[in-house]
Amino acid sequence: MMKAILLFLFSTVVINIASAQQKIYNIKKLGAVADGKTDNVRIIQDAIDKAAEAGGGTIWIPAGKFVTSVIHLRSNIELHLAAGAELLGSAKRITYGPEKASALIVAEKQQNISITGKGTIDGQGDALIKDIYRMLNNGTLKDKEWKTYNDWHQLRPEEDNRPKLIVFEKCDKINLKNFTIKNGLCWIQDYRSCTNMVIDSINVISNTFLNNDGIDLVDCKNVKLTNSFFNVADDGICLKSSDPQGACENIYIANCKIRSSASAFKMGTASWGGFKKITVRDIYVYDTFRSAVAIESVDGATIQDIDVRGVIAKNTGNAIFIRLGKRAKTRPVGEISRVYIGDVKVEVPAGKPDAGYHEEGPQEQFAHNIFPSSVSGIPGSPVRDVTLENIDITYKGTAKKQKAFFNIDSLTRVPEKISSYPEFSMFGELPASAFYARHTEGLNLKNIHINYTGQDFRTPFVFDDVSELAADKINISGFKKLPLLYLNNVEVKLLQDIQPTDKREQIIKTNNPKTSN
């Protein structure tokens, strides 16, 4: 025992001595100019390189406006932004490279790297996009997309011409804490195949342009993201998988606040490898255009063991969207199974939730009423083992047949959209007002409360091609008509305590149901 204690004390002393020996490199003392104009990249990069060669150190950004172009972090380096510090990305597109734009802060195959402090990283997106357009107009920058409307009926330069703010790839032991990052033109943070990450108390604010995801974790493992704030023009917290051999795995997200002109928490759209052991706790969502929670596999990914609890969403366009599709022609269909979503309270407004923000989500190009939550697979490949428990959704809008109408007896009219981009509005107008499920197996609904403050003529719950459906304690208030549930080709495992009525004759089935109790 004594030997173990002495060994621990010795190790602690060695660590403390090593930490004490690491130098602090104050960029202002090294000659950096805080005038908001001078590009200080050489001084900052030189400090990083000297610190790395000495075994590590802290690059200190003091209070002031310091412009930089692309910097590369190295192992054992802490980039510290002091209170009042502003690290400004260059507003000149050429400084990010003549072709594909580099990110502002880059690291590849490094370890023990940190960005800390209460200062700010500012991409200066408004000024930078003007320079990008200047180069496009005078022909000094090539771009395949900027004069072509995309699928969302938007004009924008391609992503390769718009710098991200942080890109770390294949890095280990990453610490991100306390800083603010804002005003980008593409994904704000992109972490690819990184491991052992701690992200805490960061603020991400970027409604500057399109594709402004707050944070993208791509095939990352062992990540803890907590106590952070996101206000962005695209997905807030987004997990992706771009490597067919990779996966997002062992990720814990908690106590985050999200405002998004897309979806708040999402896994997909890129979904090549997998998403496993993902835990989400206590997120608050507001003024969000699309879904509070979106889970998508369309490129062959396996999604398993997902546990989401404690979601409060106000003024948000959709509560829950789960989609298994097949977009990748060269790969088999993926899998979604063992998903639990519980303790969710969502208020869906009558109007557009993100109206008035600098970059709003793209308006749908067809007339529609409010979209329901949905769980949908494709024929022969169902979504499996999904439990939704303690879900409370209030729909504040009024549905009108003059706007869009769907006959409940015509479920075959709902398009499959097997290879389409996954989104809560992808099927167009749906026959359900609260919840739609198709091609699912082992769907469990427990203690679901739906409240309508406006009028809706659509059946609240529609189930189509569902096996092992269990629905217990379904309460619907503010809906005046029957049926409350519509079952088509459904195998019922349990169906009880449906309020305001529990009479079986009020639950309509078609003539070709699966065997049911």
XYZ file of C-alpha atoms in Angstrom:
517
model
C 0.000 0.000 0.000
C 2.757 2.459 0.981
C 4.601 1.728 -2.269
C 1.426 2.484 -4.249
C 0.928 5.789 -2.382
C 4.560 6.820 -2.966
C 4.273 5.906 -6.638
C 1.090 8.014 -6.945
C 2.732 10.999 -5.216
C 5.802 10.666 -7.424
C 3.645 10.532 -10.552
C 1.705 13.598 -9.398
C 4.933 15.540 -8.806
C 6.243 14.557 -12.232
C 2.978 15.678 -13.882
C 2.997 18.974 -11.993
C 6.638 19.616 -12.879
C 5.915 18.820 -16.537
C 2.924 21.178 -16.491
C 4.960 23.898 -14.821
C 7.643 23.553 -17.464
C 5.211 24.176 -20.306
C 5.499 27.768 -21.433
C 2.824 30.358 -22.081
C 3.229 32.100 -25.426
C 1.446 35.457 -25.383
C 0.965 36.351 -29.034
C 0.834 40.084 -28.328
C 4.229 39.954 -26.648
C 5.492 38.054 -29.677
C 4.439 40.898 -31.966
C 0.810 40.197 -32.883
C -1.222 43.338 -33.624
C -4.748 43.673 -32.223
C -6.064 46.144 -34.799
C -8.700 43.881 -36.391
C -6.879 44.167 -39.750
C -3.366 42.732 -39.616
C -3.109 39.018 -40.388
C -1.163 37.539 -37.469
C -1.018 33.980 -38.791
C 2.791 33.780 -38.959
C 3.240 34.858 -35.347
C 0.505 32.505 -34.091
C 1.716 29.520 -36.115
C 5.323 30.155 -35.118
C 4.264 30.159 -31.452
C 2.389 26.877 -31.935
C 5.382 25.252 -33.640
C 7.873 26.403 -31.005
C 5.599 25.217 -28.194
C 5.112 21.821 -29.853
C 8.855 21.366 -30.344
C 9.369 22.170 -26.653
C 6.924 19.443 -25.653
C 3.803 21.568 -25.433
C 2.498 24.875 -24.160
C -0.295 27.425 -24.090
C -0.834 29.890 -26.914
C -2.348 32.870 -25.118
C -4.670 35.161 -27.067
C -5.090 38.267 -24.860
C -7.941 40.779 -25.017
C -8.154 42.493 -28.405
C -9.095 41.817 -32.030
C -6.495 39.545 -33.642
C -7.003 38.545 -37.285
C -5.569 35.254 -38.519
C -5.796 33.013 -41.531
C -5.378 29.219 -41.344
C -3.587 27.867 -38.261
C -2.623 24.259 -37.526
C -2.765 23.029 -33.941
C -0.266 20.402 -32.826
C -0.056 17.875 -30.024
C 0.082 19.120 -26.444
C -1.041 22.627 -27.414
C -3.709 24.668 -25.635
C -5.139 27.624 -27.550
C -6.416 29.888 -24.782
C -8.729 32.809 -25.522
C -8.651 35.235 -22.623
C -11.758 37.203 -21.671
C -12.170 39.949 -24.266
C -10.041 38.135 -26.853
C -11.393 37.921 -30.405
C -9.637 35.627 -32.842
C -10.989 36.848 -36.189
C -10.886 34.689 -39.287
C -9.467 36.385 -42.358
C -12.118 38.007 -44.546
C -10.036 37.217 -47.671
C -11.102 33.987 -49.354
C -7.691 33.433 -51.009
C -6.033 32.994 -47.602
C -7.942 29.716 -47.150
C -6.385 28.210 -50.280
C -6.820 28.682 -54.030
C -9.206 25.745 -54.465
C -11.008 23.887 -51.651
C -11.170 26.166 -48.638
C -9.291 25.057 -45.546
C -10.895 25.480 -42.165
C -9.680 28.343 -40.006
C -8.315 26.086 -37.229
C -7.038 22.674 -38.320
C -5.589 19.621 -36.580
C -4.865 16.181 -38.018
C -3.571 13.119 -36.160
C -2.707 15.188 -33.077
C -3.318 14.458 -29.407
C -3.798 16.428 -26.206
C -5.109 19.562 -27.890
C -7.354 22.160 -26.279
C -9.247 25.332 -27.024
C -10.220 27.088 -23.815
C -11.036 30.466 -22.308
C -13.894 32.945 -22.382
C -12.885 34.705 -25.574
C -14.352 34.378 -29.073
C -13.524 32.808 -32.418
C -15.268 34.880 -35.100
C -15.321 33.704 -38.719
C -16.361 37.164 -39.997
C -18.797 35.438 -42.333
C -20.548 38.588 -43.571
C -17.313 40.126 -44.830
C -15.942 36.828 -46.134
C -19.013 35.969 -48.224
C -18.731 39.360 -49.932
C -15.168 38.539 -50.918
C -16.256 35.114 -52.166
C -18.910 36.716 -54.374
C -16.351 39.254 -55.598
C -14.019 36.444 -56.683
C -16.854 34.480 -58.286
C -18.021 37.500 -60.236
C -14.575 38.337 -61.552
C -13.815 34.706 -62.393
C -10.925 34.170 -59.969
C -12.745 31.446 -58.031
C -14.334 28.360 -59.554
C -17.686 27.094 -58.285
C -20.094 24.501 -59.711
C -23.170 25.504 -57.729
C -23.491 29.183 -57.014
C -25.710 30.056 -59.983
C -27.889 26.949 -59.668
C -30.832 26.549 -57.326
C -30.391 23.585 -54.990
C -33.066 21.158 -53.798
C -34.251 23.733 -51.243
C -34.622 26.440 -53.937
C -31.633 28.379 -52.604
C -28.638 29.979 -54.297
C -25.287 29.555 -52.578
C -21.618 28.938 -53.344
C -20.636 25.300 -52.899
C -19.455 24.138 -49.486
C -15.851 23.683 -50.651
C -15.648 27.436 -51.215
C -16.913 28.337 -47.728
C -14.431 27.767 -44.879
C -15.442 25.879 -41.783
C -14.138 27.323 -38.534
C -12.716 24.214 -36.830
C -11.817 20.865 -38.421
C -10.060 18.198 -36.357
C -9.430 14.811 -37.971
C -8.188 11.605 -36.326
C -7.206 13.439 -33.167
C -7.229 12.039 -29.633
C -7.766 13.655 -26.227
C -9.494 16.898 -27.134
C -10.673 19.488 -24.626
C -12.975 22.344 -25.695
C -14.246 24.604 -22.963
C -15.901 27.977 -22.290
C -15.207 29.815 -25.571
C -17.698 31.334 -28.028
C -17.500 30.576 -31.749
C -19.598 32.428 -34.307
C -20.253 33.822 -37.782
C -19.201 30.982 -40.067
C -20.191 30.207 -43.645
C -20.397 26.408 -43.374
C -20.239 23.824 -40.581
C -18.926 25.679 -37.579
C -17.134 22.693 -36.043
C -16.281 19.436 -37.812
C -14.670 16.650 -35.773
C -13.870 13.539 -37.838
C -12.823 10.171 -36.446
C -11.733 11.813 -33.202
C -11.642 10.044 -29.832
C -11.860 10.972 -26.172
C -13.379 14.411 -26.452
C -14.647 16.660 -23.664
C -16.728 19.635 -24.788
C -18.191 21.812 -22.079
C -19.821 25.244 -21.757
C -19.202 26.462 -25.296
C -21.432 28.942 -27.141
C -22.051 28.570 -30.872
C -23.849 31.451 -32.574
C -24.035 31.508 -36.356
C -26.998 32.499 -38.477
C -24.662 34.125 -40.963
C -25.191 31.789 -43.897
C -26.490 28.365 -44.948
C -25.071 25.000 -43.778
C -24.193 26.532 -40.404
C -24.346 23.321 -38.328
C -23.440 24.116 -34.732
C -21.291 21.028 -34.201
C -20.752 17.901 -36.302
C -19.353 14.779 -34.681
C -18.437 12.480 -37.571
C -17.470 8.893 -36.681
C -16.255 10.061 -33.267
C -15.967 7.870 -30.171
C -16.039 8.556 -26.446
C -17.410 12.088 -26.469
C -18.953 14.102 -23.658
C -20.773 17.293 -24.728
C -22.391 19.255 -21.894
C -23.719 22.636 -20.765
C -23.482 24.274 -24.184
C -25.572 26.687 -26.257
C -26.272 26.577 -29.997
C -28.082 29.196 -32.094
C -27.490 28.312 -35.733
C -28.961 28.344 -39.224
C -28.689 24.580 -39.723
C -28.684 21.500 -37.484
C -27.724 22.305 -33.900
C -25.978 19.173 -32.606
C -25.431 16.724 -35.449
C -23.898 13.253 -35.451
C -22.779 11.915 -38.822
C -21.027 8.832 -40.168
C -19.056 9.184 -43.404
C -16.838 6.106 -43.067
C -18.515 2.741 -43.836
C -16.069 1.166 -41.360
C -16.537 3.878 -38.736
C -19.221 4.899 -36.268
C -20.282 7.468 -33.740
C -20.085 5.505 -30.500
C -20.237 6.145 -26.758
C -21.449 9.717 -27.017
C -23.054 11.541 -24.087
C -24.884 14.852 -24.598
C -26.524 16.694 -21.710
C -27.819 20.057 -20.519
C -27.665 21.852 -23.853
C -29.842 24.634 -25.262
C -30.488 24.649 -29.005
C -32.051 27.043 -31.525
C -31.930 25.834 -35.130
C -33.330 26.606 -38.568
C -33.112 22.877 -39.255
C -33.225 20.097 -36.595
C -32.044 20.554 -33.012
C -30.517 17.132 -32.283
C -29.918 14.893 -35.288
C -28.018 11.776 -36.313
C -27.661 11.543 -40.109
C -28.056 12.574 -42.886
C -24.619 11.159 -43.746
C -25.048 7.624 -42.384
C -22.507 5.193 -43.828
C -21.054 3.419 -40.798
C -23.079 3.532 -37.627
C -24.381 5.213 -34.485
C -24.144 3.158 -31.306
C -24.585 3.850 -27.607
C -25.755 7.438 -27.929
C -27.160 9.043 -24.776
C -28.947 12.404 -24.663
C -30.203 14.028 -21.482
C -32.035 17.274 -20.752
C -31.938 19.445 -23.853
C -34.005 22.590 -24.317
C -35.057 23.513 -27.853
C -36.723 26.704 -29.063
C -37.580 28.549 -32.316
C -36.494 25.498 -34.311
C -37.773 24.994 -37.846
C -37.678 21.207 -38.118
C -37.481 18.355 -35.610
C -36.473 18.471 -31.976
C -35.069 14.925 -32.401
C -34.204 13.374 -35.792
C -32.716 9.891 -36.252
C -31.877 8.900 -39.820
C -30.139 6.016 -41.597
C -30.260 6.299 -45.377
C -26.747 5.234 -46.497
C -26.518 1.806 -44.857
C -25.694 2.763 -41.260
C -26.615 0.669 -38.245
C -28.273 2.727 -35.510
C -28.580 0.905 -32.187
C -28.895 1.574 -28.473
C -30.084 5.166 -28.594
C -31.380 6.651 -25.328
C -32.877 10.159 -25.402
C -34.602 11.571 -22.310
C -35.645 14.955 -21.080
C -36.435 17.086 -24.155
C -38.357 20.331 -23.829
C -39.083 22.042 -27.144
C -41.042 25.259 -27.571
C -42.009 26.797 -30.901
C -40.568 23.845 -32.831
C -41.907 22.472 -36.108
C -41.843 18.774 -35.239
C -41.216 16.595 -32.207
C -39.718 13.279 -33.385
C -38.612 12.029 -36.807
C -37.141 8.537 -37.288
C -36.347 7.350 -40.806
C -34.758 4.245 -42.336
C -34.257 4.662 -46.084
C -31.924 3.599 -48.883
C -30.178 6.482 -50.589
C -26.881 4.694 -51.347
C -27.291 2.497 -54.421
C -24.137 0.474 -53.749
C -24.954 -0.509 -50.162
C -27.638 -2.630 -48.513
C -30.282 -1.051 -46.319
C -29.045 -0.148 -42.853
C -30.772 -0.802 -39.546
C -32.489 1.188 -36.827
C -33.230 -0.723 -33.625
C -33.304 -0.376 -29.854
C -34.269 3.284 -29.684
C -35.766 4.797 -26.537
C -37.106 8.360 -26.453
C -38.799 9.494 -23.260
C -39.871 12.486 -21.195
C -40.471 14.775 -24.157
C -42.634 17.906 -24.123
C -43.060 19.809 -27.404
C -45.156 22.783 -28.508
C -45.706 22.909 -32.279
C -46.858 26.356 -33.439
C -49.268 27.388 -36.168
C -46.672 29.420 -38.070
C -43.044 29.049 -39.128
C -41.012 28.595 -35.926
C -37.845 30.341 -37.119
C -39.506 33.253 -38.925
C -37.479 36.435 -38.605
C -34.035 34.899 -38.107
C -31.257 36.038 -40.449
C -31.163 32.677 -42.265
C -34.501 30.903 -42.056
C -35.068 27.284 -42.968
C -36.311 26.853 -46.551
C -40.069 27.082 -46.959
C -41.700 23.944 -48.344
C -42.688 24.277 -51.982
C -46.154 22.747 -51.512
C -49.258 23.482 -49.473
C -49.483 21.487 -46.259
C -50.894 21.387 -42.768
C -48.779 20.799 -39.653
C -46.587 17.691 -39.971
C -46.938 14.887 -37.404
C -44.103 13.015 -35.710
C -43.215 9.861 -37.617
C -41.356 6.551 -37.541
C -40.913 5.022 -40.981
C -38.918 2.295 -42.658
C -39.235 0.960 -46.180
C -40.933 -2.198 -47.497
C -39.054 -5.253 -46.247
C -36.800 -3.199 -43.951
C -38.717 -2.021 -40.910
C -37.547 0.195 -38.081
C -37.352 -2.126 -35.062
C -37.808 -1.883 -31.312
C -38.663 1.766 -30.796
C -40.139 2.911 -27.493
C -41.707 6.354 -27.075
C -42.681 7.014 -23.469
C -44.019 10.028 -21.582
C -44.460 12.141 -24.696
C -46.508 15.350 -24.482
C -47.125 17.280 -27.703
C -49.332 20.345 -28.137
C -50.381 21.287 -31.669
C -51.426 24.936 -31.874
C -52.309 25.156 -35.542
C -55.574 24.696 -37.389
C -55.659 22.233 -40.275
C -57.751 23.159 -43.296
C -58.969 20.899 -46.069
C -58.727 23.856 -48.442
C -54.963 23.900 -47.868
C -54.314 20.155 -48.148
C -56.494 17.108 -47.822
C -55.674 13.417 -47.586
C -58.339 10.715 -47.637
C -57.699 8.293 -44.773
C -58.760 5.374 -46.990
C -55.955 6.077 -49.489
C -52.782 5.243 -47.555
C -51.148 3.845 -50.697
C -50.972 7.428 -51.924
C -48.314 8.237 -49.332
C -45.099 8.010 -51.376
C -42.331 5.698 -50.171
C -39.506 8.104 -51.109
C -37.024 5.276 -50.524
C -33.972 7.136 -51.882
C -34.957 10.672 -50.923
C -33.267 13.063 -48.546
C -34.688 12.296 -45.086
C -36.770 15.072 -43.565
C -39.970 15.329 -41.545
C -41.763 16.855 -44.532
C -40.456 14.338 -47.090
C -43.771 12.508 -47.659
C -45.786 15.679 -48.253
C -49.189 15.991 -46.648
C -49.911 13.048 -44.343
C -53.259 11.618 -43.170
C -52.229 11.786 -39.491
C -52.188 14.928 -37.383
C -50.107 13.718 -34.400
C -48.223 10.526 -35.225
C -47.581 8.442 -38.359
C -45.866 5.023 -38.402
C -45.154 2.832 -41.405
C -42.966 -0.245 -41.908
C -42.089 -0.720 -38.246
C -41.716 -3.736 -35.983
C -41.901 -3.638 -32.205
C -43.298 -0.117 -31.764
C -44.121 0.717 -28.148
C -46.083 3.833 -27.188
C -46.512 4.464 -23.460
C -48.198 7.401 -21.772
C -48.620 9.645 -24.814
C -50.563 12.886 -24.460
C -51.633 14.881 -27.510
C -53.331 18.244 -27.106
C -54.932 20.330 -29.862
C -55.566 24.029 -29.261
C -56.784 24.530 -32.834
C -59.038 22.424 -35.057
C -57.751 19.426 -37.005
C -59.800 17.121 -39.216
C -57.113 14.401 -39.526
C -56.983 11.195 -37.492
C -54.390 11.715 -34.710
C -52.614 8.321 -35.011
C -52.142 6.344 -38.239
C -50.311 2.993 -38.283
C -49.585 1.301 -41.606
C -47.713 -2.022 -41.927
C -46.780 -2.258 -38.250
C -45.959 -5.476 -36.388
C -46.075 -5.887 -32.613
C -47.717 -2.566 -31.883
C -48.127 -1.810 -28.193
C -50.043 1.359 -27.271
C -50.882 1.982 -23.644
C -52.235 5.144 -22.006
C -52.865 7.292 -25.075
C -54.637 10.519 -24.112
C -55.933 12.931 -26.739
C -57.524 16.242 -25.788
C -59.026 18.951 -27.959
C -59.870 16.560 -30.805
C -63.608 16.327 -31.424
C -63.924 13.606 -34.055
C -63.367 9.879 -34.293
C -61.479 7.735 -35.084
C -58.515 8.486 -32.836
C -56.413 5.667 -34.258
C -56.366 4.171 -37.733
C -54.784 0.733 -38.164
C -53.906 -0.652 -41.575
C -52.210 -4.035 -41.850
C -51.249 -3.910 -38.172
C -50.408 -6.701 -35.724
C -51.436 -5.538 -32.263
C -49.543 -6.738 -29.233
C -51.281 -4.436 -26.755
C -53.877 -1.710 -27.222
C -55.477 -0.279 -24.102
C -56.440 2.849 -22.199
C -57.090 5.061 -25.225
C -58.710 8.293 -24.054
C -61.181 9.952 -24.392
C -62.567 6.590 -25.548
C -61.448 3.023 -25.045
C -64.152 1.415 -27.157
C -62.704 -0.941 -29.720
C -65.350 0.013 -32.267
C -63.946 3.541 -32.331
C -60.577 2.264 -33.597
C -60.899 1.697 -37.332
C -59.094 -1.046 -39.220
C -58.997 -1.834 -42.911
C -60.012 -5.187 -44.369
C -56.494 -6.593 -44.485
C -55.143 -6.353 -40.947
C -52.416 -8.628 -39.657
C -53.504 -11.018 -36.947
C -54.308 -9.012 -33.843
C -55.636 -9.436 -30.325
